[in-house]
Coordinates of C-alpha atoms and ligand atoms in Angstrom, one line a residue:
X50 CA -55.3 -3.2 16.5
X51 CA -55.4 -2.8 13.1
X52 CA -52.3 -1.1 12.5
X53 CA -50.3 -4.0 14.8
X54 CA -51.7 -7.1 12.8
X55 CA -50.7 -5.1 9.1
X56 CA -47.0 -4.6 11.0
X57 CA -47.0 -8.1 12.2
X58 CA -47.8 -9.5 8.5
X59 CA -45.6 -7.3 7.1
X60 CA -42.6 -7.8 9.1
X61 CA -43.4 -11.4 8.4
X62 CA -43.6 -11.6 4.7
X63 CA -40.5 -8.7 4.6
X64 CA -38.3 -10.2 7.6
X65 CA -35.0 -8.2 6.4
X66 CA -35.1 -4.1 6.2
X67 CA -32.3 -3.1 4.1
X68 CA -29.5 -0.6 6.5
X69 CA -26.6 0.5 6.0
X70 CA -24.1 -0.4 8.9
X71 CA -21.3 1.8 9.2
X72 CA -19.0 -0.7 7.4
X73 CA -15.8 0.9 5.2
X74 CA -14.9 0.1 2.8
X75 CA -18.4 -0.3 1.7
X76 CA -20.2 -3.7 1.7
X77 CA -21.7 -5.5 -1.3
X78 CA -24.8 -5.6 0.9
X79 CA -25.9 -5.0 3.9
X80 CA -29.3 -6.6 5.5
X81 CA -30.7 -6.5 9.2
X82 CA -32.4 -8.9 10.8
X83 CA -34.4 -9.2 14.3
X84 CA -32.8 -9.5 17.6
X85 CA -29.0 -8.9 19.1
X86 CA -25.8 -11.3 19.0
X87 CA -24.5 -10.6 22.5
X88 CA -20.5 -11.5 23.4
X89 CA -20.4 -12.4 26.8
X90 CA -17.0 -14.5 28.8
X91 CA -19.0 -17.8 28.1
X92 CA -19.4 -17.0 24.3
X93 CA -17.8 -19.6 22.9
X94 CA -15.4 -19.5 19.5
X95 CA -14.7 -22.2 17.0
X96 CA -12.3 -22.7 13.9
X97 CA -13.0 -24.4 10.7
X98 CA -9.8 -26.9 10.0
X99 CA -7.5 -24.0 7.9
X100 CA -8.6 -21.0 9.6
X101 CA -6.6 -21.7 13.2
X102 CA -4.6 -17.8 12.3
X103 CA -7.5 -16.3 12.0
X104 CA -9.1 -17.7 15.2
X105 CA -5.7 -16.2 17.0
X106 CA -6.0 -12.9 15.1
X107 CA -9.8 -12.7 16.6
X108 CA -8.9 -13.2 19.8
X109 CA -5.9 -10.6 19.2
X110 CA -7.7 -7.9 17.1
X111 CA -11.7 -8.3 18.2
X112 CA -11.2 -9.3 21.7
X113 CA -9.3 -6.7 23.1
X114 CA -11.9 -4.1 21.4
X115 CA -14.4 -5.7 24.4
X116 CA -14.5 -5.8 27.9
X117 CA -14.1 -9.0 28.9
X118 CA -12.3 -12.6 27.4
X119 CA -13.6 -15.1 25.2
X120 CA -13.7 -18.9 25.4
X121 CA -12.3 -21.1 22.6
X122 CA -14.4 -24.2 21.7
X123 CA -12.6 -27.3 20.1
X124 CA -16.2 -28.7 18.2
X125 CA -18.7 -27.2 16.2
X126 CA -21.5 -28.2 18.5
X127 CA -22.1 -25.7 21.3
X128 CA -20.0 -22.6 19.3
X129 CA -21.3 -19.5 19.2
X130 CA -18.9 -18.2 16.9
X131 CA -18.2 -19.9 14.1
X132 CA -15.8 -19.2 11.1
X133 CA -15.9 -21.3 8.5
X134 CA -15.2 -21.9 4.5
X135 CA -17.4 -22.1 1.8
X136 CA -16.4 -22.8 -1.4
X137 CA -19.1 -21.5 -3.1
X138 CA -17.3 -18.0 -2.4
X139 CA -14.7 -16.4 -4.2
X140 CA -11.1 -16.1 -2.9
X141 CA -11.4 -12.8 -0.9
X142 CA -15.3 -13.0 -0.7
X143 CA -17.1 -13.2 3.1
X144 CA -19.9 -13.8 4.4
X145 CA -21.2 -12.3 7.7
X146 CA -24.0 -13.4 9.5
X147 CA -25.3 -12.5 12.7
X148 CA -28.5 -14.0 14.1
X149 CA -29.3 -14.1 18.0
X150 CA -27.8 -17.0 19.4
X151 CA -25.2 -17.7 16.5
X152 CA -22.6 -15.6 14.4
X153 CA -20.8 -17.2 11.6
X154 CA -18.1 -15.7 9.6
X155 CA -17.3 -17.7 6.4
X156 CA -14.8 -17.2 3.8
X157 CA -14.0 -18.4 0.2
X158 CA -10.5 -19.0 2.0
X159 CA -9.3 -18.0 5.0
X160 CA -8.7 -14.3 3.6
X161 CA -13.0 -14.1 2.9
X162 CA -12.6 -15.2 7.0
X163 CA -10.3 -12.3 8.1
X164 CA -11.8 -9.8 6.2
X165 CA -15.2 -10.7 7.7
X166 CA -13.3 -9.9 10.8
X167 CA -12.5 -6.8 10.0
X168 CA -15.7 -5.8 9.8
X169 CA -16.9 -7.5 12.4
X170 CA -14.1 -5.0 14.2
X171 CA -16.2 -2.2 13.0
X172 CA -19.4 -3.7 14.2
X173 CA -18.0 -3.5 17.6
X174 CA -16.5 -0.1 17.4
X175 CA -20.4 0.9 17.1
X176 CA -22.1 -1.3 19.3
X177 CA -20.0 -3.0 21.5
X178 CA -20.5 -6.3 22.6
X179 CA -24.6 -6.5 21.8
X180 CA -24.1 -6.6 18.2
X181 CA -27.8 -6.1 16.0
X182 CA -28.8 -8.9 14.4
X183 CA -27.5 -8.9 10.4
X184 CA -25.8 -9.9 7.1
X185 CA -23.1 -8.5 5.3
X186 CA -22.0 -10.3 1.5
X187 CA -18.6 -8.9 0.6
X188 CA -16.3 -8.7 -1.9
X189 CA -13.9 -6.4 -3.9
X190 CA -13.8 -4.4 -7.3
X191 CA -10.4 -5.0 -7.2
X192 CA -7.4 -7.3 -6.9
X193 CA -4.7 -5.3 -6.3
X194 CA -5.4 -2.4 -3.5
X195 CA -2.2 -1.1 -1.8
X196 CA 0.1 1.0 0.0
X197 CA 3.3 2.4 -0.3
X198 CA 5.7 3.2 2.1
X199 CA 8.8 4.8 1.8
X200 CA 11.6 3.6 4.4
X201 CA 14.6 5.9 3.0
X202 CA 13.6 9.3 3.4
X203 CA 13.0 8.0 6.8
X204 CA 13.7 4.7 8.5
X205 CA 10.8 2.8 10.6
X206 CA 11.4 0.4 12.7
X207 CA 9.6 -3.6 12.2
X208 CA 7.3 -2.8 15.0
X209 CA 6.2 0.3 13.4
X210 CA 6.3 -1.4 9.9
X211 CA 3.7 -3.8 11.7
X212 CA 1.7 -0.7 12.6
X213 CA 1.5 0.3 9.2
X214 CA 0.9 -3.2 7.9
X215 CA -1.9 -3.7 10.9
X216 CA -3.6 -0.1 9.1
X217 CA -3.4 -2.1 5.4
X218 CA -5.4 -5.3 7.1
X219 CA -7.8 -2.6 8.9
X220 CA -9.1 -1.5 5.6
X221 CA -9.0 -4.2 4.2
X222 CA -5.9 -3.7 1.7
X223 CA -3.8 -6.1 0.2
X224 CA -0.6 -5.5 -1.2
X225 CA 2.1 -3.5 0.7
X226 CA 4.7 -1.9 -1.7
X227 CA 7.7 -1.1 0.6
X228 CA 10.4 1.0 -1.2
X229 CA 13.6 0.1 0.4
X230 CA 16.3 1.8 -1.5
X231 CA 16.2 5.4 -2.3
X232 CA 19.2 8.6 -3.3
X233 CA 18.9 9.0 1.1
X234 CA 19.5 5.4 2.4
X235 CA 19.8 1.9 1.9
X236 CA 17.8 -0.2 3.8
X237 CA 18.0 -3.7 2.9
X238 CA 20.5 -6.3 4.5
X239 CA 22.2 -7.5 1.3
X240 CA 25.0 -10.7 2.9
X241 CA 27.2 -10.3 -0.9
X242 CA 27.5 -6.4 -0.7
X243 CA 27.9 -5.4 3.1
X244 CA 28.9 -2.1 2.2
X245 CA 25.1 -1.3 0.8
X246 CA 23.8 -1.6 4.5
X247 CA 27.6 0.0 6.1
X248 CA 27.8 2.8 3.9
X249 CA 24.7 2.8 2.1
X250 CA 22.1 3.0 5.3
X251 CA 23.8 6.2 6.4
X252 CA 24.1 9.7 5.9
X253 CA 25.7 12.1 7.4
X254 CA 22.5 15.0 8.3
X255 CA 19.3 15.7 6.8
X256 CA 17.6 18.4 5.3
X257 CA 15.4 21.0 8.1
X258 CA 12.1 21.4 7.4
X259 CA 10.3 22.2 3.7
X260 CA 12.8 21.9 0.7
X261 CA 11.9 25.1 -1.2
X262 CA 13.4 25.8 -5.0
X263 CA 16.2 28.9 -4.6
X264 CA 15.6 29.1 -0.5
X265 CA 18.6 28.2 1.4
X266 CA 19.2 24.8 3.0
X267 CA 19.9 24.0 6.9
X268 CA 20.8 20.8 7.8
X269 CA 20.5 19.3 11.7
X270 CA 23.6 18.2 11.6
X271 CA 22.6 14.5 12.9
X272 CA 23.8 11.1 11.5
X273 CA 20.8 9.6 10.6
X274 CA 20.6 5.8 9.7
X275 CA 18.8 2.4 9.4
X276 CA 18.1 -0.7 8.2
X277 CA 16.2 -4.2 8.1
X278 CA 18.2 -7.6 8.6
X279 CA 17.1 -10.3 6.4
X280 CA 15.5 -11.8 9.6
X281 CA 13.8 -8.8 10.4
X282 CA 12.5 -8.9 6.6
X283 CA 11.3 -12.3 6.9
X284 CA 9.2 -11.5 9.8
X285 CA 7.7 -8.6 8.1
X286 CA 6.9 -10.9 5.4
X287 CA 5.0 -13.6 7.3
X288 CA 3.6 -10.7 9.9
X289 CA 1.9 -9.1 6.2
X290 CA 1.1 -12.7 4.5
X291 CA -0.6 -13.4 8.2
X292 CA -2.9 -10.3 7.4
X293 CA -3.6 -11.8 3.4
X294 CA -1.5 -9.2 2.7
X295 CA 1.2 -9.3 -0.4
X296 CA 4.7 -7.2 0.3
X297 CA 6.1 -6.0 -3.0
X298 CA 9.7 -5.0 -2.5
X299 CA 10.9 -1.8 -4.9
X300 CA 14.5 -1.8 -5.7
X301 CA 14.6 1.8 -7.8
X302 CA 17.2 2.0 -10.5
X303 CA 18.8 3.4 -13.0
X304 CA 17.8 6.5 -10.8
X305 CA 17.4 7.1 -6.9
X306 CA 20.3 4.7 -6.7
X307 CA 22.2 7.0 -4.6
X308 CA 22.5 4.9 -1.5
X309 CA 23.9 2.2 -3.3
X310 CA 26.6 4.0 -5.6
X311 CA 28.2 5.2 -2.1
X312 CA 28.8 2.3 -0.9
X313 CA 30.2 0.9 -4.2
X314 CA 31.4 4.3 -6.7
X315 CA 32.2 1.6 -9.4
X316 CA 28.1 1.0 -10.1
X317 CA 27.9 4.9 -11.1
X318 CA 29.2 6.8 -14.3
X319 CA 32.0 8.7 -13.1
X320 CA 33.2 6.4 -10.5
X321 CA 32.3 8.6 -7.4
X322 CA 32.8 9.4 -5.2
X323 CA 29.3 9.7 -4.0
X324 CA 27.4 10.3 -0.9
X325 CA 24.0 9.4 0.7
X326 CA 22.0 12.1 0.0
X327 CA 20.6 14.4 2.8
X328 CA 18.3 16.6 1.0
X329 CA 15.4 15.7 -1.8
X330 CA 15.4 16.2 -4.9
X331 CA 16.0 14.1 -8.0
X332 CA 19.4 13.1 -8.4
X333 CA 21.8 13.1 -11.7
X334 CA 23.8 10.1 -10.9
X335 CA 22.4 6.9 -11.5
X336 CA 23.6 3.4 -12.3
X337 CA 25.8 2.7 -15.1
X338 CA 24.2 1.4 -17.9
X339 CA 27.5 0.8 -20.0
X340 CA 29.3 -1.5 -17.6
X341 CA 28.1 -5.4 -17.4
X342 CA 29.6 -5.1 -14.0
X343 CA 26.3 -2.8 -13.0
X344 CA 23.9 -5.7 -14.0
X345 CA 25.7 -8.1 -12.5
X346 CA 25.4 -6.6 -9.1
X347 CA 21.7 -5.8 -9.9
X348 CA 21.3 -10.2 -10.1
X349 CA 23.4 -11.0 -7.3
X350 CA 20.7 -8.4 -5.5
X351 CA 17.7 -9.5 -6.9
X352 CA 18.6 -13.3 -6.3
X353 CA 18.8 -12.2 -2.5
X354 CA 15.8 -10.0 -2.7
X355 CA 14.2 -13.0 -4.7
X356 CA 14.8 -15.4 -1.6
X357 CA 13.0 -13.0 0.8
X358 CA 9.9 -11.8 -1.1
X359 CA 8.1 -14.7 -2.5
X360 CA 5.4 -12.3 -4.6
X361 CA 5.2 -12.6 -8.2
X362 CA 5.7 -9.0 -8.8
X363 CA 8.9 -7.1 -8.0
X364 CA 8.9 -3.3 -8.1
X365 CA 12.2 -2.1 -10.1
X366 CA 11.4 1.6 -10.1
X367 CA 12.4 3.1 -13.2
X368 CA 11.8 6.7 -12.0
X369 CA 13.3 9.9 -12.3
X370 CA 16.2 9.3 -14.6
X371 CA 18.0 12.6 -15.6
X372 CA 20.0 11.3 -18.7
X373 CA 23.1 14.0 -18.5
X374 CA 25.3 11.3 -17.1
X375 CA 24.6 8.6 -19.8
X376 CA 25.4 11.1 -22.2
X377 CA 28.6 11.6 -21.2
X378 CA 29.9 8.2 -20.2
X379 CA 32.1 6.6 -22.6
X380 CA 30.4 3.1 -21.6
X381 CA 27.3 3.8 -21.7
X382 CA 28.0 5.5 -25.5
X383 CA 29.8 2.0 -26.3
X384 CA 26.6 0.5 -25.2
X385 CA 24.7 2.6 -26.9
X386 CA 26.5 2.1 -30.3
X387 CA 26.7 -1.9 -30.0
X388 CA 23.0 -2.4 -29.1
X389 CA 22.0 0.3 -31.4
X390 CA 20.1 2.4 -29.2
X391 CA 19.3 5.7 -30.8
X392 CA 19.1 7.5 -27.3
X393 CA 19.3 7.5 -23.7
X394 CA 15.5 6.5 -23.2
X395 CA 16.5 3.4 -25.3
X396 CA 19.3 3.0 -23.5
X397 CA 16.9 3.0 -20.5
X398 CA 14.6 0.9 -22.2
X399 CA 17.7 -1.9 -22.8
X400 CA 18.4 -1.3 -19.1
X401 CA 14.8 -2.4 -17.8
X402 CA 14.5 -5.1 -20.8
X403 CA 17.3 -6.7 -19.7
X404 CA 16.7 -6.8 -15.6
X405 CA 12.3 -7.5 -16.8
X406 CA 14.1 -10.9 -18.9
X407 CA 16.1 -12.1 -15.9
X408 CA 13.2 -11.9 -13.7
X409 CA 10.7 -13.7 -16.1
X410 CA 13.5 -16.2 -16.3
X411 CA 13.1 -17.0 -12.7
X412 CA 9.1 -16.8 -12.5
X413 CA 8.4 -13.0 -11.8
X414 CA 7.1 -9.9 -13.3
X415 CA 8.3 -6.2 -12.8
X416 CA 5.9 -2.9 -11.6
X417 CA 8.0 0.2 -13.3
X418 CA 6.9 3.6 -12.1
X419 CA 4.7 5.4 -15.9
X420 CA 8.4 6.9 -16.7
X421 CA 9.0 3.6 -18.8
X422 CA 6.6 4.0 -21.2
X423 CA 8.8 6.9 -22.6
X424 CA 11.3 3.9 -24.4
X425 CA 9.5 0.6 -26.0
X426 CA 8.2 -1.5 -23.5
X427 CA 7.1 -5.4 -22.6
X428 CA 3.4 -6.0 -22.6
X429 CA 4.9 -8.0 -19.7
X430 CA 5.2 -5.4 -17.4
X431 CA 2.6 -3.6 -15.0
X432 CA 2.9 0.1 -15.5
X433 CA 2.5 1.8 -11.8
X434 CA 1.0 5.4 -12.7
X435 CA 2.5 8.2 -10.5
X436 CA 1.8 11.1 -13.1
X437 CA -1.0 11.9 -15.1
X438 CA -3.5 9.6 -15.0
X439 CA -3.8 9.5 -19.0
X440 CA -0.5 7.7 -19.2
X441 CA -3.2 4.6 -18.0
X442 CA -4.7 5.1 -20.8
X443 CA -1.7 4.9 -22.8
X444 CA -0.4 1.9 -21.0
X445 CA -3.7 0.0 -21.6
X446 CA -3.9 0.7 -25.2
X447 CA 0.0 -0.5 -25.8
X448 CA -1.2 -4.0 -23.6
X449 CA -0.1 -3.4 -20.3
X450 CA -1.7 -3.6 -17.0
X451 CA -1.5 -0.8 -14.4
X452 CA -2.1 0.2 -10.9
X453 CA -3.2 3.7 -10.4
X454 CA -1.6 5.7 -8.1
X455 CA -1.5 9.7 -9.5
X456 CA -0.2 12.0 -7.6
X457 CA -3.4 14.2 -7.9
X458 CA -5.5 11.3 -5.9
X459 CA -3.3 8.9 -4.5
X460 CA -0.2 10.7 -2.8
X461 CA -0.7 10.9 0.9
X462 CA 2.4 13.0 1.4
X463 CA 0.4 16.0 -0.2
X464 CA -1.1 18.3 2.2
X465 CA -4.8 17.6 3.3
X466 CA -6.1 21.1 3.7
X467 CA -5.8 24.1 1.1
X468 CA -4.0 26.2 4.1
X469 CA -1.3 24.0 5.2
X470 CA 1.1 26.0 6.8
X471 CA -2.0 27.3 9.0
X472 CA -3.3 23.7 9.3
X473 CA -0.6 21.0 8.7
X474 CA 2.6 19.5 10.2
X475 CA 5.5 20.5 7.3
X476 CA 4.4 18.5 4.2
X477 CA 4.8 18.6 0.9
X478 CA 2.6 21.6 0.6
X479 CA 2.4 23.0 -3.1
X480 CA 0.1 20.0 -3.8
X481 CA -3.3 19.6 -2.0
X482 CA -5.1 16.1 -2.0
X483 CA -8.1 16.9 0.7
X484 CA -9.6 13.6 1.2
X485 CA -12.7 14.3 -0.9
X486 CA -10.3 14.3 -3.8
X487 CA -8.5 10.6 -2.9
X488 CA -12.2 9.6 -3.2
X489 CA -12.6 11.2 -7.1
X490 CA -10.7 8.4 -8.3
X491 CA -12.3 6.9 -11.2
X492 CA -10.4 3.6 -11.8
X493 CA -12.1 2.8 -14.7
X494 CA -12.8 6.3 -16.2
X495 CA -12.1 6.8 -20.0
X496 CA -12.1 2.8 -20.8
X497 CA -13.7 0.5 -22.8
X498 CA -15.4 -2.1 -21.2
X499 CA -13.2 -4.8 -22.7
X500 CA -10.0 -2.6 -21.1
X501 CA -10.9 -3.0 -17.4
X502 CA -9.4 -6.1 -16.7
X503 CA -6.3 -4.2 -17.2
X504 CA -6.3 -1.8 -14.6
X505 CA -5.0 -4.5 -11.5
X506 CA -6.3 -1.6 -9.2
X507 CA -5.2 1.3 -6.9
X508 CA -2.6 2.2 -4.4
X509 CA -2.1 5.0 -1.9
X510 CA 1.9 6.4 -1.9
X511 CA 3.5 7.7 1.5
X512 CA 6.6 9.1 0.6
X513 CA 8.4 10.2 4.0
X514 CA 10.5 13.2 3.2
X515 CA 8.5 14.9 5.6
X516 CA 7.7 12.1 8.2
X517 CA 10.2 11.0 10.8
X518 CA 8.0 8.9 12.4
X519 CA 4.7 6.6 12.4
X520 CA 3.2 8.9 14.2
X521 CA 3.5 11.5 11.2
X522 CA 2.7 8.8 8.6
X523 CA -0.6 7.9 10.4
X524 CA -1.8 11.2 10.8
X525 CA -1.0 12.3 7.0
X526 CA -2.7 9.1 5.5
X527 CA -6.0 8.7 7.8
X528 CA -8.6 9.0 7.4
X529 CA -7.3 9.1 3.7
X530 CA -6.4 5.6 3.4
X531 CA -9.9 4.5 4.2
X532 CA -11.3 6.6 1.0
X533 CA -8.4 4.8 -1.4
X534 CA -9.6 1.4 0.5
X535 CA -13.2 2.4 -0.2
X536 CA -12.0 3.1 -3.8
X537 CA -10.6 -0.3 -4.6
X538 CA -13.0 -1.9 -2.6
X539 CA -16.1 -0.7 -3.9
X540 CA -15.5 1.5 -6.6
X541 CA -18.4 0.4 -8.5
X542 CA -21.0 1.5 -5.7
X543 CA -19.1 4.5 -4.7
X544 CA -20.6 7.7 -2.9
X545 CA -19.0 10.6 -1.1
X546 CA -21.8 11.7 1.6
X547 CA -22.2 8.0 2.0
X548 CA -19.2 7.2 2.7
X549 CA -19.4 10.2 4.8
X550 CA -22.3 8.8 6.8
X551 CA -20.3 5.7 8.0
X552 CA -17.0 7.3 8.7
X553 CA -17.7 8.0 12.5
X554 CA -17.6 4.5 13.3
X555 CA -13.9 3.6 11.6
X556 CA -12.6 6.8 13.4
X557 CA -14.1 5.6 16.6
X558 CA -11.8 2.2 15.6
X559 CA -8.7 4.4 15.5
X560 CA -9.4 6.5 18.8
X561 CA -10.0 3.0 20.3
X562 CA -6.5 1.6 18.6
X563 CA -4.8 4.7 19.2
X564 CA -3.9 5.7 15.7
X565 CA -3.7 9.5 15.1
X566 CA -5.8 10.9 12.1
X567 CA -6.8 14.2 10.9
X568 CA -10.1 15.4 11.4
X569 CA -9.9 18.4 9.5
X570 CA -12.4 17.6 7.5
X571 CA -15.0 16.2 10.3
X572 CA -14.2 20.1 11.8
X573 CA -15.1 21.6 8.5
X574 CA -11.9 22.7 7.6
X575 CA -10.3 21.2 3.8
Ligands
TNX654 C1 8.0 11.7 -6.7 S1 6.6 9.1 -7.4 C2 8.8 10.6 -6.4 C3 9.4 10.4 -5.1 C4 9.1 11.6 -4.2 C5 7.7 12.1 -4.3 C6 7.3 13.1 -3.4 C7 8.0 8.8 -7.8 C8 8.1 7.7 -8.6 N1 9.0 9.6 -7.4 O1 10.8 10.2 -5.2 O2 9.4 11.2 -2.9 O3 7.5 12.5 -5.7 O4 5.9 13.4 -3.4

């Protein structure tokens, strides 16, 4: 008797028990209450004025993860559902509450809304449609947490684009890079240069299985081709911006320009001729940095790619530039002598200066892969780290910002055990990024306090040498996506056997949406 009145006083005077719901990325907090929110057919849904997108992507996203439909409510009064805005919550902040008879999602905008619906997503993976009473306050580390994916190597389809953009909203990412132009294809509709989509979109085979250094190559033998129409790239666009979700387009020069100087030999050093690539590697030729008529093209380009994308930041690579060819071109020497450039890494340096200026000109900034902090560089421009993560450091200190991506976290390309060829699909295998290491990143690691505004955030690269198909990409980046999510989400409040504990329920999301992962690690192989 006792025993009952201390548990009823106590429950009364502590009415919340701290939990942890299986919520990744991980929540700011996490509190349940008494009781169950149950969905039934007569639950009823309403929409704050702003939010009618994501009403549409709940019923499209949450509803199908139930049994039964859902009825939409026009009025306030009689919802049992209600998302809503609340301006005393940052941009991308939520808040999630769930008390028996009433849920309400609210937002500091209507991205605070749909990212309360994502994990209102995971809520149901767990407990279907009796949901336990509780409240989740949400918000990021970071601002910028993305993706890459690369559509030269191989092509992907919009639907399947849509998948991968649908796995960026899932986890609650924001940006998606999309590197359309690589040494193997061209994949951008381009209406003043027809030729970059005719010629530039195709090659003639592709590479068999794992490139090896001094093995033989085979190649299938099999034109291989694609590309996106500027419709198809403006429904990508607005099928992302839908999600809260930022596409940054990367058009890669001087270097892995191959695709483009076979279309049109007079944008290379020698003149050509040139062909699409079919293997890997990192190519000698790149653009011509002598010729005015190079730059030229690389604006009427822009402008177009300008049109399509309306983010502030474009990606202009910067990458891989082998300078043999710039040494021996006569222009390029001219160009050299008239700007007084004392090498070819100024010369690369003039080359990015000169596209950065014409940018800022019209409103936008660049993203250059670390390679460009070799030359002098623009405080204007945020350095994407691909290498060593100390070139973040270096960045910082010279006044740029970065987004992290090294290849020893971030690249989800890498194999995911340390016995690939036992394990693994072909992959780039000399490299090993288990998904306990994605989740080492330390974002902030090495800088002063006053230097962390600097560092934007974190992104995860999926380069596709090795992955003809969605199918392949999904399986290479999941579950490893959802530590980099967790990583820019909550990097602050970070914990591997934590993060371990709540994993079941997001993989019980992608078995339900059909998305293939690798469980290696859940079978205690890594
Ligand atoms: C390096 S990261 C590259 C890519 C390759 C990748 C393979 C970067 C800027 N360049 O061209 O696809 O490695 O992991």
């Amino acid at each position: 008797m006792l025993k009952t009145v201390g548990l009823l006083l106590f429950s009364m005077w502590f009415p919340s028990v701290w939990c942890e719901a299986g919520i990744v990325p991980k929540p700011l907090s996490v509190i349940e209450r008494r009781g169950t929110f149950r969905i039934t057919p007569h639950t009823r849904l309403y929409a704050a004025e702003g939010l009618e997108s994501e009403a549409r992507l709940f019923m499209a996203d949450i509803v199908p993860l139930l049994d039964h439909g859902i009825a939409r409510s026009e009025q306030l009064r009689g919802a049992d559902i209600v998302l809503r805005l609340d301006s005393a919550l940052e941009a991308e902040e939520y808040l999630l509450q769930i008390a028996p008879g009433r849920m309400t999602l609210s937002g500091g905008t209507p991205c605070g809304v749909f990212y309360a619906l994502q994990s209102l997503r995971q809520l149901i993976a767990e407990h279907g449609a009796s949901i336990p009473a509780l409240e989740i306050h949400d918000k990021p580390d970071m601002v910028y947490r993305g993706a890459m994916l690369d559509v030269s190597r191989h092509f992907f389809p919009v639907e399947e684009v849509k998948r991968f953009i649908d796995l960026l909203a899932l986890h609650k990412l924001n940006r998606f890079h999309w590197h359309l132009t690589d040494d193997q294809g061209w994949r951008i509709e381009i209406r003043r240069y027809p030729r970059l989509t005719e010629i530039g979109s195709q090659r003639r085979e592709t590479l068999v299985g794992v490139m090896r250094e001094g093995k033989t190559m085979r190649f299938d033998h099999i034109p291989y081709g694609g590309y996106y129409t500027q419709d198809e790239v403006r429904e990508i666009v607005s099928y992302a911006a839908a999600r809260h979700i930022e596409v940054i387009p990367e058009i890669d020069m001087p270097g892995h320009g191959m695709g483009a100087l076979a279309a049109y030999p007079w944008l290379g050093c020698t003149g050509g001729p040139y062909e699409v690539w079919t293997r890997w590697g990192v190519s000698e030729d790149l653009y011509c940095a002598g010729r005015e008529t190079t730059f030229t093209f690389i604006e009427h380009v822009l402008s177009e790619i300008l049109a399509l994308f309306p983010s502030r930041q474009i990606h202009i690579g910067g990458d891989e530039c082998p300078v043999t060819r710039w040494q021996d071109c006569p222009q390029c020497r001219r160009r050299m002598q008239t700007e007084r450039l004392a090498d070819e890494t100024a010369l690369r340096s003039y080359f990015v200066r000169r596209i950065q200026q014409w940018l800022q000109a019209r409103g936008r900034e660049i993203i250059g892969w670390d390679e460009l902090l070799e030359g002098e560089l623009s405080s204007e421009v945020t350095l994407m780290v691909w290498r060593d993560p100390a070139h973040a450091y270096e960045a910082i200190r010279r006044g740029c910002r970065v987004i992290l991506s090294p290849k020893q976290y971030c690249y989800l390309d890498y194999s995911q055990t340390a016995d690939p060829v036992r394990y693994e699909p072909p992959c780039h295998d000399t490299r090993y990024v288990p998904l306990r290491q994605v989740y080492r990143l330390e974002p902030f690691d090495r800088l002063r306090p006053e230097e962390r505004s600097q560092v934007l955030g974190v992104q995860g690269n999926v380069w596709t040498e090795y992955m003809p198909g969605m199918e392949c990409v999904e399986f290479m980046i999941l579950p490893r996506l959802a530590a980099l999510a967790e990583v820019g989400w909550a990097c602050e409040r970070k914990c591997y056997s934590d993060f371990m504990t709540r994993m079941p329920v997001l993989i019980a999301l992608y078995e339900k949406l059909e998305y293939r992962y690798a469980d290696y690690v859940f079978r205690g192989i890594e």
